[in-house]
Coordinates of C-alpha atoms in Angstrom, one line a residue:
Chain A
X20 CA 1.8 -0.3 1.7
X21 CA 0.7 -2.8 4.6
X22 CA 0.0 -6.3 3.4
X23 CA -2.8 -8.6 4.3
X24 CA -2.9 -8.8 8.0
X25 CA -4.3 -11.9 9.9
X26 CA -4.7 -12.3 13.5
X27 CA -4.2 -14.0 15.7
X28 CA -1.0 -15.4 14.7
X29 CA -1.2 -18.3 17.1
X30 CA -4.4 -19.6 18.7
X31 CA -4.7 -22.6 21.0
X32 CA -7.9 -23.4 22.5
X33 CA -10.0 -26.7 23.9
X34 CA -12.3 -28.8 21.7
X35 CA -15.7 -27.4 21.4
X36 CA -14.7 -23.9 21.8
X37 CA -15.8 -21.2 19.2
X38 CA -12.8 -19.9 17.2
X39 CA -12.7 -16.8 15.2
X40 CA -9.8 -15.9 12.5
X41 CA -9.7 -12.5 11.3
X42 CA -8.2 -11.1 8.0
X43 CA -7.7 -7.6 6.7
X44 CA -7.5 -7.1 3.0
X45 CA -4.9 -4.8 1.3
X46 CA -6.7 -1.6 0.7
X47 CA -8.3 -1.7 -2.7
X48 CA -8.4 -5.4 -3.1
X49 CA -11.9 -6.8 -4.1
X50 CA -11.2 -10.6 -3.8
X51 CA -10.6 -12.3 -0.4
X52 CA -9.6 -16.0 -0.3
X53 CA -9.3 -18.4 2.7
X54 CA -7.0 -21.4 2.8
X55 CA -5.9 -24.2 5.2
X56 CA -2.8 -25.9 5.1
X57 CA -2.2 -29.3 6.7
X58 CA 0.5 -32.0 6.5
X59 CA -2.0 -34.5 5.0
X60 CA -3.9 -32.5 2.6
X61 CA -1.7 -29.5 1.8
X62 CA -3.1 -26.2 0.8
X63 CA -6.9 -26.1 0.2
X64 CA -9.2 -23.3 -0.9
X65 CA -12.1 -23.0 1.8
X66 CA -14.0 -20.3 0.4
X67 CA -13.7 -17.1 -1.6
X68 CA -15.3 -13.8 -2.0
X69 CA -15.4 -11.2 -4.9
X70 CA -16.7 -7.8 -4.2
X71 CA -18.2 -9.0 -0.8
X72 CA -20.3 -11.8 -2.3
X73 CA -19.2 -15.3 -1.4
X74 CA -18.7 -17.0 -5.0
X75 CA -17.7 -20.6 -3.8
X76 CA -17.6 -22.1 -0.3
X77 CA -17.5 -26.0 -1.6
X78 CA -14.1 -26.2 0.1
X79 CA -15.6 -25.5 3.4
X80 CA -15.5 -28.6 5.3
X81 CA -18.5 -28.8 7.3
X82 CA -21.3 -26.5 8.7
X83 CA -19.2 -25.8 11.8
X84 CA -17.0 -23.3 9.3
X85 CA -18.5 -20.0 8.3
X86 CA -17.1 -17.1 6.6
X87 CA -18.0 -13.7 6.3
X88 CA -17.2 -10.2 4.9
X89 CA -18.9 -7.5 7.1
X90 CA -17.2 -5.0 4.8
X91 CA -14.9 -4.4 1.9
X92 CA -11.7 -4.4 3.9
X93 CA -12.4 -7.0 6.4
X94 CA -13.2 -10.8 6.6
X95 CA -13.7 -13.6 9.6
X96 CA -13.5 -17.3 9.5
X97 CA -15.5 -18.7 12.5
X98 CA -15.5 -22.4 13.7
X99 CA -18.0 -23.3 16.2
X100 CA -17.8 -25.9 17.6
X101 CA -14.0 -26.4 17.1
X102 CA -12.5 -30.1 16.9
X103 CA -8.8 -31.3 17.0
X104 CA -8.7 -32.3 13.4
X105 CA -9.4 -28.6 12.7
X106 CA -5.8 -28.0 13.8
X107 CA -4.0 -26.4 10.8
X108 CA -2.4 -23.4 9.3
X109 CA -5.4 -20.8 8.1
X110 CA -4.2 -18.5 5.4
X111 CA -6.1 -15.3 4.2
X112 CA -5.2 -13.8 0.6
X113 CA -6.4 -10.8 -1.4
X114 CA -5.9 -9.7 -4.7
X115 CA -7.1 -6.8 -6.9
X116 CA -8.6 -7.9 -10.2
X117 CA -9.0 -11.0 -11.9
X118 CA -5.7 -11.4 -13.4
X119 CA -3.8 -9.9 -10.6
X120 CA -1.6 -12.5 -8.1
X121 CA -3.1 -13.0 -4.6
X122 CA -1.0 -11.8 -1.6
X123 CA -1.1 -13.8 1.3
X124 CA -1.1 -13.1 5.2
X125 CA 1.3 -14.7 7.5
X126 CA -1.5 -17.1 8.4
X127 CA -2.8 -18.3 11.8
X128 CA -1.7 -21.4 13.4
X129 CA -4.7 -23.0 15.2
X130 CA -4.3 -26.0 17.7
X131 CA -7.4 -27.4 19.0
X132 CA -6.8 -29.7 22.0
Chain B
X10 CA -11.9 -30.0 -11.6
X11 CA -8.3 -28.9 -12.0
X12 CA -5.2 -31.0 -10.5
X13 CA -1.9 -30.0 -9.7
X14 CA 1.0 -32.5 -9.2
X15 CA 4.5 -32.0 -7.6
X16 CA 6.2 -35.3 -8.3
X17 CA 9.2 -34.5 -6.0
X18 CA 8.7 -34.3 -2.5
X19 CA 12.3 -33.1 -1.7
X20 CA 15.3 -31.9 -3.8
X21 CA 18.7 -31.0 -2.8
X22 CA 21.2 -28.9 -4.7
X23 CA 24.7 -27.4 -3.9
X24 CA 25.0 -23.8 -3.4
X25 CA 25.4 -21.8 -6.5
X26 CA 24.3 -24.7 -8.9
X27 CA 21.1 -24.9 -10.7
X28 CA 18.2 -27.0 -9.7
X29 CA 14.8 -27.5 -11.4
X30 CA 11.6 -28.3 -9.6
X31 CA 8.6 -30.4 -11.6
X32 CA 5.0 -29.6 -11.8
X33 CA 2.2 -31.0 -14.1
X34 CA -1.4 -29.8 -14.2
X35 CA -4.6 -31.0 -15.5
X36 CA -7.3 -29.0 -16.9
X37 CA -9.7 -28.7 -19.8
X38 CA -9.6 -24.9 -19.7
X39 CA -7.6 -22.9 -22.1
X40 CA -7.2 -19.8 -20.3
X41 CA -5.4 -19.9 -17.0
X42 CA -2.7 -18.6 -14.9
X43 CA 0.2 -20.6 -13.1
X44 CA 2.3 -19.7 -10.4
X45 CA 5.4 -20.6 -8.1
X46 CA 5.1 -19.8 -4.5
X47 CA 8.1 -20.1 -2.1
X48 CA 7.2 -20.7 1.8
X49 CA 10.3 -20.5 4.1
X50 CA 10.1 -21.9 7.5
X51 CA 8.4 -18.5 8.7
X52 CA 5.3 -20.0 6.7
X53 CA 4.9 -16.7 4.7
X54 CA 3.7 -17.5 1.1
X55 CA 5.9 -15.4 -1.3
X56 CA 4.9 -15.2 -5.0
X57 CA 8.0 -16.1 -7.0
X58 CA 6.9 -16.1 -10.5
X59 CA 3.6 -16.2 -12.5
X60 CA 2.7 -17.4 -16.1
X61 CA -0.3 -16.5 -18.2
X62 CA -1.3 -19.5 -20.5
X63 CA -1.9 -17.5 -23.7
X64 CA 1.8 -16.3 -23.5
X65 CA 4.3 -18.5 -25.3
X66 CA 7.2 -16.7 -23.8
X67 CA 8.6 -18.2 -20.4
X68 CA 8.7 -16.1 -17.5
X69 CA 11.6 -15.2 -15.9
X70 CA 12.4 -13.3 -12.6
X71 CA 16.2 -12.9 -11.7
X72 CA 17.5 -16.2 -11.2
X73 CA 14.2 -17.7 -11.4
X74 CA 12.7 -19.1 -14.6
X75 CA 10.0 -21.2 -15.8
X76 CA 9.6 -23.9 -18.8
X77 CA 6.1 -23.8 -19.6
X78 CA 4.8 -26.5 -22.2
X79 CA 1.3 -26.1 -22.6
X80 CA 0.6 -29.2 -24.7
X81 CA 2.3 -31.2 -22.2
X82 CA 0.7 -29.3 -19.3
X83 CA 3.9 -28.6 -17.7
X84 CA 5.1 -25.9 -15.6
X85 CA 8.7 -26.3 -14.1
X86 CA 10.8 -23.9 -12.1
X87 CA 14.4 -23.6 -12.6
X88 CA 16.6 -21.7 -9.9
X89 CA 20.1 -20.9 -11.1
X90 CA 22.9 -19.8 -8.9
X91 CA 21.2 -21.5 -5.8
X92 CA 21.6 -19.3 -2.5
X93 CA 21.0 -20.5 0.9
X94 CA 18.1 -18.2 1.0
X95 CA 16.3 -20.3 -1.5
X96 CA 15.7 -23.0 1.0
X97 CA 12.1 -23.6 1.5
X98 CA 8.9 -25.3 0.2
X99 CA 7.9 -24.7 -3.3
X100 CA 4.4 -24.8 -4.2
X101 CA 3.2 -24.9 -7.8
X102 CA -0.5 -23.5 -8.2
X103 CA -3.2 -23.2 -11.0
X104 CA -5.8 -20.6 -11.4
X105 CA -8.6 -20.3 -14.0
X106 CA -8.6 -17.4 -16.3
X107 CA -12.5 -17.3 -15.8
X108 CA -13.4 -14.6 -13.6
X109 CA -16.4 -15.0 -11.1
X110 CA -18.3 -12.1 -10.1
X111 CA -15.9 -9.5 -11.3
X112 CA -12.9 -11.0 -9.3
X113 CA -10.7 -13.8 -9.2
X114 CA -11.0 -17.7 -8.9
X115 CA -9.3 -19.4 -6.2
X116 CA -5.7 -21.4 -6.4
X117 CA -5.4 -25.1 -6.8
X118 CA -2.0 -26.2 -5.2
X119 CA 0.4 -29.0 -5.5
X120 CA 1.8 -30.7 -2.6
X121 CA 4.9 -28.8 -2.6
X122 CA 8.6 -29.8 -3.0
X123 CA 11.0 -29.0 -0.2
X124 CA 14.1 -27.5 -1.5
X125 CA 17.4 -28.0 0.5
X126 CA 20.5 -26.2 -0.1
X127 CA 23.7 -27.6 0.8
X128 CA 26.6 -25.1 1.5

């Protein structure tokens, strides 16, 4: 079975540009999580969805960040406009039910110049 | 809010020896889950082991085992017969047992321990 698929694997762009990160959940999973990893702050939960509904977005750093689930198997995380301090590895993870472990994608390394 | 603390930024162990990574957490909840994730240089996040708080028995997965002390809020990972492939960052993580909207809650991670295996 295919795991969580994230794209792109690497993204380099200039400050001020819009960035869109993509995530395909494992088939049948109903929970979706976005995390950010930096040296300074470690791994942080940004937002998560259950059954396509955003449950907690308190980790989203600013209004420049937005996340959507247009359908049950796909999610996007958008940053507009991007800033150098947004540079990080962004992970998407999905899980099946409440007590099942989360499966992570390989992450997107984002560099904002 | 829950917090997870890993007090060892880096640990080193000889190949074939045993090493223990420490993790403590703070929560007011009684129902929760604890995890250890491994992150090799490839940056994948790989689940190593999980523990349900309501279970008294410590979880084991082959060479990996945990020492779960609920009253002390401690959750250490023991790696036996260390292998070169065990070299990685190890993250301890907490998740509430409360389910939001029919799904799951997010993970709270510690800062990680960098494990070095000496050949």
